[in-house]
Coordinates of C-alpha atoms and ligand atoms in Angstrom, one line a residue:
H860 CA 0.3 14.5 121.7
A861 CA 3.2 14.1 119.3
K862 CA 5.4 13.3 122.2
Q863 CA 3.0 10.6 123.5
N864 CA 2.8 9.1 120.0
G865 CA 6.5 9.0 119.8
R866 CA 6.8 7.4 123.1
A867 CA 4.2 4.7 122.2
R868 CA 6.1 4.0 119.0
W869 CA 9.4 3.8 120.8
M870 CA 7.9 1.3 123.3
M871 CA 6.6 -0.9 120.5
F872 CA 9.9 -0.8 118.7
D873 CA 11.7 -1.6 121.9
Q874 CA 9.4 -4.6 122.5
T875 CA 9.8 -6.0 119.0
M876 CA 13.5 -5.7 119.4
Q877 CA 13.4 -7.5 122.7
E878 CA 11.3 -10.2 121.3
G879 CA 13.7 -10.6 118.3
A880 CA 16.7 -10.7 120.6
L881 CA 15.0 -13.2 122.9
R882 CA 14.1 -15.5 120.0
R883 CA 17.6 -15.3 118.8
L884 CA 19.1 -16.2 122.2
T885 CA 16.6 -19.0 122.5
L886 CA 17.5 -20.4 119.1
E887 CA 21.2 -20.2 119.9
A888 CA 20.9 -22.0 123.2
E889 CA 18.6 -24.7 121.7
L890 CA 20.7 -25.2 118.6
R891 CA 23.7 -26.1 120.8
L892 CA 21.6 -29.1 122.0
A893 CA 19.8 -29.9 118.8
V894 CA 22.5 -32.0 117.1
D895 CA 22.9 -34.4 120.0
A896 CA 19.2 -34.4 120.7
G897 CA 18.6 -35.7 117.2
Q898 CA 16.3 -32.8 116.3
L899 CA 18.2 -32.1 113.0
Y900 CA 17.4 -34.2 109.9
L901 CA 17.7 -33.9 106.2
Q902 CA 15.2 -33.7 103.4
Y903 CA 16.2 -34.5 99.8
Q904 CA 14.9 -32.6 96.8
P905 CA 15.2 -34.5 93.5
I906 CA 17.2 -32.8 90.7
I907 CA 15.9 -33.8 87.3
T908 CA 16.7 -33.7 83.6
P909 CA 13.7 -31.7 82.2
Q910 CA 13.6 -33.6 78.8
D911 CA 12.8 -37.0 80.4
G912 CA 11.8 -36.2 84.0
V913 CA 14.5 -38.6 85.3
I914 CA 15.9 -38.1 88.8
R915 CA 19.7 -37.5 88.5
G916 CA 20.4 -36.6 92.0
F917 CA 19.3 -34.8 95.1
E918 CA 19.9 -31.6 97.1
A919 CA 20.2 -32.2 100.8
L920 CA 18.2 -29.6 102.8
L921 CA 18.6 -29.3 106.6
R922 CA 15.6 -29.4 108.8
W923 CA 15.2 -28.6 112.5
R924 CA 12.1 -29.9 114.4
H925 CA 12.2 -28.5 117.9
P926 CA 9.9 -30.4 120.4
V927 CA 8.4 -27.1 121.7
L928 CA 9.1 -24.4 119.0
G929 CA 8.1 -26.7 116.1
M930 CA 9.7 -26.5 112.7
I931 CA 12.3 -23.8 112.3
S932 CA 13.4 -22.8 108.8
P933 CA 17.0 -23.0 107.8
V934 CA 16.6 -19.4 106.6
E935 CA 16.3 -18.5 110.3
F936 CA 18.6 -20.9 112.1
I937 CA 21.6 -21.2 109.6
P938 CA 22.5 -17.5 110.2
V939 CA 22.4 -18.1 113.9
A940 CA 24.6 -21.2 113.5
E941 CA 27.0 -19.2 111.4
E942 CA 27.3 -16.4 113.9
V943 CA 28.2 -18.6 116.8
G944 CA 30.4 -21.0 114.8
L945 CA 28.1 -24.0 115.3
I946 CA 27.7 -24.3 111.5
V947 CA 31.1 -26.1 111.2
R948 CA 29.9 -29.0 113.4
I949 CA 26.4 -29.0 111.9
G950 CA 27.7 -28.7 108.4
G951 CA 30.0 -31.7 109.1
W952 CA 27.1 -33.7 110.2
V953 CA 25.1 -32.8 107.1
L954 CA 28.0 -33.9 104.9
E955 CA 28.2 -37.3 106.7
E956 CA 24.5 -37.9 106.6
A957 CA 24.0 -36.9 103.0
C958 CA 26.9 -39.1 101.8
R959 CA 25.8 -42.0 103.9
Q960 CA 22.3 -41.7 102.3
L961 CA 23.7 -41.4 98.8
C962 CA 25.8 -44.6 99.3
V963 CA 22.6 -46.5 100.2
W964 CA 20.7 -45.1 97.2
Q965 CA 23.6 -45.8 94.8
Q966 CA 23.7 -49.5 95.7
G967 CA 22.8 -51.7 92.7
R968 CA 22.0 -48.7 90.4
D969 CA 23.8 -48.3 87.1
L970 CA 22.7 -44.7 86.7
P971 CA 25.0 -42.5 88.8
L972 CA 23.2 -40.3 91.3
S973 CA 24.6 -37.1 92.7
M974 CA 24.2 -35.5 96.1
S975 CA 24.4 -31.7 96.5
V976 CA 25.2 -30.3 99.9
N977 CA 25.0 -26.7 100.8
I978 CA 28.2 -25.2 102.3
S979 CA 28.1 -22.0 104.3
A980 CA 30.5 -19.1 103.8
V981 CA 31.7 -19.7 107.3
Q982 CA 32.7 -23.3 106.4
L983 CA 34.5 -22.0 103.3
A984 CA 36.4 -19.4 105.3
G985 CA 37.4 -21.8 108.1
G986 CA 40.4 -24.0 107.7
D987 CA 39.1 -27.5 107.8
L988 CA 36.5 -27.8 104.9
V989 CA 38.9 -29.8 102.7
D990 CA 39.9 -32.1 105.6
T991 CA 36.2 -32.7 106.5
V992 CA 35.3 -33.5 102.9
T993 CA 38.3 -35.8 102.6
R994 CA 37.3 -37.7 105.7
V995 CA 33.6 -38.0 104.8
L996 CA 34.4 -39.3 101.4
A997 CA 36.6 -41.9 102.8
E998 CA 34.1 -43.0 105.4
S999 CA 31.1 -43.1 103.1
G1000 CA 32.8 -44.8 100.2
I1001 CA 30.9 -42.8 97.5
A1002 CA 32.4 -41.9 94.2
H1003 CA 34.0 -38.5 94.7
G1004 CA 32.5 -37.1 91.6
S1005 CA 29.0 -37.8 92.9
L1006 CA 29.4 -35.2 95.7
K1007 CA 28.5 -31.6 94.7
L1008 CA 29.2 -28.8 97.1
E1009 CA 26.9 -25.7 96.7
L1010 CA 28.3 -22.4 97.6
T1011 CA 26.4 -19.2 97.1
E1012 CA 27.7 -16.7 94.6
S1013 CA 28.0 -14.1 97.3
A1014 CA 30.0 -16.4 99.7
V1015 CA 32.4 -17.1 96.9
M1016 CA 32.8 -13.6 95.7
A1017 CA 33.3 -12.3 99.3
D1018 CA 36.8 -13.7 99.1
A1019 CA 37.4 -15.0 95.6
E1020 CA 41.1 -15.6 96.1
H1021 CA 40.5 -17.8 99.1
A1022 CA 37.6 -19.6 97.4
L1023 CA 39.9 -20.2 94.4
A1024 CA 42.5 -21.9 96.6
V1025 CA 40.0 -24.1 98.4
F1026 CA 38.2 -25.0 95.2
K1027 CA 41.4 -26.1 93.6
E1028 CA 42.0 -28.5 96.6
L1029 CA 38.4 -29.8 96.3
Q1030 CA 38.7 -30.2 92.6
A1031 CA 41.9 -32.2 93.1
L1032 CA 39.8 -34.5 95.4
G1033 CA 37.4 -35.0 92.4
V1034 CA 34.5 -33.3 94.2
R1035 CA 32.2 -31.0 92.0
L1036 CA 31.3 -27.5 92.8
S1037 CA 28.1 -25.4 92.1
L1038 CA 27.5 -21.7 92.4
D1039 CA 24.1 -21.4 94.2
D1040 CA 21.6 -18.6 94.0
F1041 CA 23.4 -17.4 90.8
G1042 CA 22.3 -14.0 89.6
T1043 CA 21.7 -12.6 93.0
G1044 CA 25.3 -11.6 93.8
Y1045 CA 27.9 -9.8 92.0
S1046 CA 30.1 -12.2 90.1
S1047 CA 33.1 -10.9 88.4
L1048 CA 33.3 -12.6 85.1
S1049 CA 37.1 -13.0 85.3
H1050 CA 36.7 -14.7 88.7
L1051 CA 34.0 -16.9 87.3
R1052 CA 36.3 -18.0 84.5
R1053 CA 39.1 -18.9 86.8
L1054 CA 37.1 -20.8 89.4
P1055 CA 37.0 -24.6 88.9
I1056 CA 33.2 -24.9 89.2
D1057 CA 31.0 -27.3 87.3
T1058 CA 27.5 -25.9 87.7
L1059 CA 25.5 -22.6 88.0
K1060 CA 22.2 -22.7 89.8
I1061 CA 19.8 -20.1 88.5
D1062 CA 18.2 -18.5 91.6
R1063 CA 14.5 -19.2 92.2
S1064 CA 13.7 -15.5 92.0
F1065 CA 14.4 -15.6 88.2
V1066 CA 12.4 -18.8 87.7
S1067 CA 9.2 -18.1 89.7
A1068 CA 6.5 -16.4 87.7
M1069 CA 8.8 -16.5 84.6
D1070 CA 6.8 -16.0 81.4
S1071 CA 7.8 -16.3 77.7
H1072 CA 8.3 -12.6 77.1
G1073 CA 9.5 -11.1 80.4
D1074 CA 12.9 -10.1 81.5
K1075 CA 13.1 -13.1 83.9
R1076 CA 13.2 -15.4 80.9
Q1077 CA 15.9 -13.3 79.3
I1078 CA 18.0 -13.5 82.5
A1079 CA 17.6 -17.3 82.7
E1080 CA 18.6 -17.5 79.0
V1081 CA 21.7 -15.3 79.5
V1082 CA 22.7 -17.6 82.4
V1083 CA 22.4 -20.7 80.2
M1084 CA 24.4 -19.0 77.5
L1085 CA 27.1 -17.9 80.0
A1086 CA 27.2 -21.5 81.3
R1087 CA 27.6 -22.9 77.8
T1088 CA 30.5 -20.5 77.1
L1089 CA 32.2 -21.5 80.3
G1090 CA 31.5 -25.2 79.8
L1091 CA 29.3 -25.4 82.9
D1092 CA 26.0 -27.2 83.6
V1093 CA 22.9 -25.2 84.7
V1094 CA 20.3 -26.1 87.3
A1095 CA 17.2 -24.0 87.5
E1096 CA 15.7 -24.0 91.0
G1097 CA 12.2 -23.3 92.2
V1098 CA 10.4 -24.7 89.1
E1099 CA 6.7 -24.7 90.2
T1100 CA 4.7 -24.7 87.0
L1101 CA 4.5 -26.4 83.6
A1102 CA 4.9 -23.0 81.9
E1103 CA 8.2 -22.5 83.7
L1104 CA 9.3 -26.0 82.9
D1105 CA 8.5 -25.5 79.2
I1106 CA 10.6 -22.4 79.0
L1107 CA 13.5 -24.0 80.8
R1108 CA 13.3 -26.9 78.3
E1109 CA 13.3 -24.4 75.5
I1110 CA 16.3 -22.4 76.7
G1111 CA 18.2 -25.6 77.4
S1112 CA 18.6 -25.8 81.2
D1113 CA 20.4 -29.1 81.9
F1114 CA 18.6 -29.8 85.2
V1115 CA 15.6 -28.5 87.1
Q1116 CA 14.5 -28.7 90.7
G1117 CA 11.3 -27.5 92.2
Y1118 CA 7.8 -28.2 93.5
F1119 CA 6.5 -29.0 90.0
Y1120 CA 8.3 -32.3 90.2
F1121 CA 9.0 -32.8 93.9
R1122 CA 9.1 -30.9 97.2
P1123 CA 12.0 -31.7 99.5
L1124 CA 11.3 -35.3 100.7
D1125 CA 12.1 -37.2 103.8
G1126 CA 14.5 -40.1 103.3
A1127 CA 11.8 -42.7 103.0
A1128 CA 9.8 -40.7 100.5
A1129 CA 12.8 -40.1 98.4
T1130 CA 13.7 -43.8 98.4
E1131 CA 10.1 -44.4 97.2
A1132 CA 10.4 -41.8 94.4
L1133 CA 13.6 -43.5 93.2
A1134 CA 12.0 -47.0 93.3
E1135 CA 9.0 -45.7 91.5
Q1136 CA 11.2 -44.3 88.7
G1137 CA 13.2 -47.5 88.5
A1138 CA 9.9 -49.5 88.1
Q1139 CA 8.8 -47.2 85.3
R1140 CA 12.1 -47.5 83.4
A1141 CA 12.0 -51.3 83.7
R1142 CA 8.5 -51.4 82.2
P1143 CA 8.6 -52.0 78.4
A1144 CA 7.5 -49.0 76.4
Ligands
LIG1437 P1 19.0 -23.1 98.6 O1 20.3 -23.9 98.8 O2 18.9 -22.2 97.5 O3 17.9 -24.2 98.6 C1 16.7 -24.1 97.8 C2 15.6 -23.7 98.6 O4 14.4 -23.5 97.7 C3 15.1 -24.7 99.6 O5 14.6 -24.0 100.8 C4 14.0 -25.4 98.9 O6 13.1 -26.1 99.8 C5 13.4 -24.3 98.2 N1 12.6 -24.7 97.0 C6 12.9 -25.7 96.1 N2 12.0 -25.8 95.1 C7 11.1 -24.8 95.4 C8 9.9 -24.4 94.7 O7 9.5 -24.9 93.7 N3 9.2 -23.3 95.3 C9 9.7 -22.7 96.4 N4 8.9 -21.7 96.9 N5 10.8 -23.1 97.1 C10 11.5 -24.1 96.6 P2 14.9 -24.4 102.3 O8 15.0 -25.9 102.4 O9 14.0 -23.6 103.1 O10 16.4 -23.8 102.4 C11 16.7 -22.5 102.4 C12 18.1 -22.2 102.3 O11 18.8 -22.6 103.5 C13 18.9 -22.9 101.2 O12 18.7 -22.3 100.0 C14 20.3 -22.9 101.8 O13 20.9 -21.6 101.5 C15 20.1 -23.0 103.3 N6 20.3 -24.4 103.7 C16 19.5 -25.5 103.7 N7 20.1 -26.6 104.1 C17 21.4 -26.2 104.4 C18 22.6 -26.9 104.9 O14 22.6 -28.1 105.2 N8 23.7 -26.1 105.1 C19 23.7 -24.8 104.8 N9 24.9 -24.1 105.0 N10 22.7 -24.1 104.3 C20 21.5 -24.8 104.1
LIG1438 MG1 21.4 -25.0 97.5
LIG1439 MG1 19.8 -22.3 95.7
LIG1440 MG1 18.0 -19.9 96.2

């Protein structure tokens, strides 16, 4: 009996593995075509000052709608793109598209908007990130300081010396840098002090279900204090409730981002959100 059980379990395991491998191969093959087929697009999630609710910028988030497989999450396909090296081309397209969109939104506005773009560890490790960013900035014509590159804490700390060298070149271009998912990796404080970064993004895991007394609040508070000490801005991501927003206002997070204000929006919806806000501001108090 035991033997039969074991065999049944083995067969199930084997089948799950095969399905996983098949899905992965399918995604890889389909992803190679997705860019040219126009299946990739960007959504934009507003980044807001919590005191006044004003949109200060956006984070560009990559989306893949496959005609047969449907929506595929970046959490699933970015790792595939990284493994097969496609992320360099896709990431270049994301930079172009996001900067082009920012240029349109910035027209005729006195308030400067920023555009945050996620950069993969593979793009950071590869040789041409600085060249790509230089080219995209020149083509789009946006103010260099309005582009923010988000790198995860773990991508940066994986090779902090290399990251430092690349960051210095990006800083010389006038581009700004954020450490994404901060608190989930293992930052060395001495590296953190040396890196020319502008912003820490508190990871969503510390914000969701944060309450006034728990240790999540304390962690968020420590990140804000650390940022103050280092002269950095703080963005709290994943803000879903008024209770979370209130705490973040109290502890002095400079910016917030999350479903409480906006989900990631298609370009047209983001344009509307901006226009709506402009109309409110123009209205006399
Ligand atoms: P991230 O950079 O940390 O992006 C924030 C994620 O949190 C996004 O998920 C966003 O939709 C989600 N989010 C924002 N507010 C809330 C909220 O209030 N509640 C909840 N539950 N979620 C919220 P998304 O779009 O699925 O992206 C996941 C990750 O995929 C990103 O995490 C980023 O690491 C990666 N990614 C997305 N676009 C790109 C890209 O263009 N290039 C690269 N290299 N990575 C990307
Ligand atoms: Mg990000
Ligand atoms: Mg993040
Ligand atoms: Mg995160």
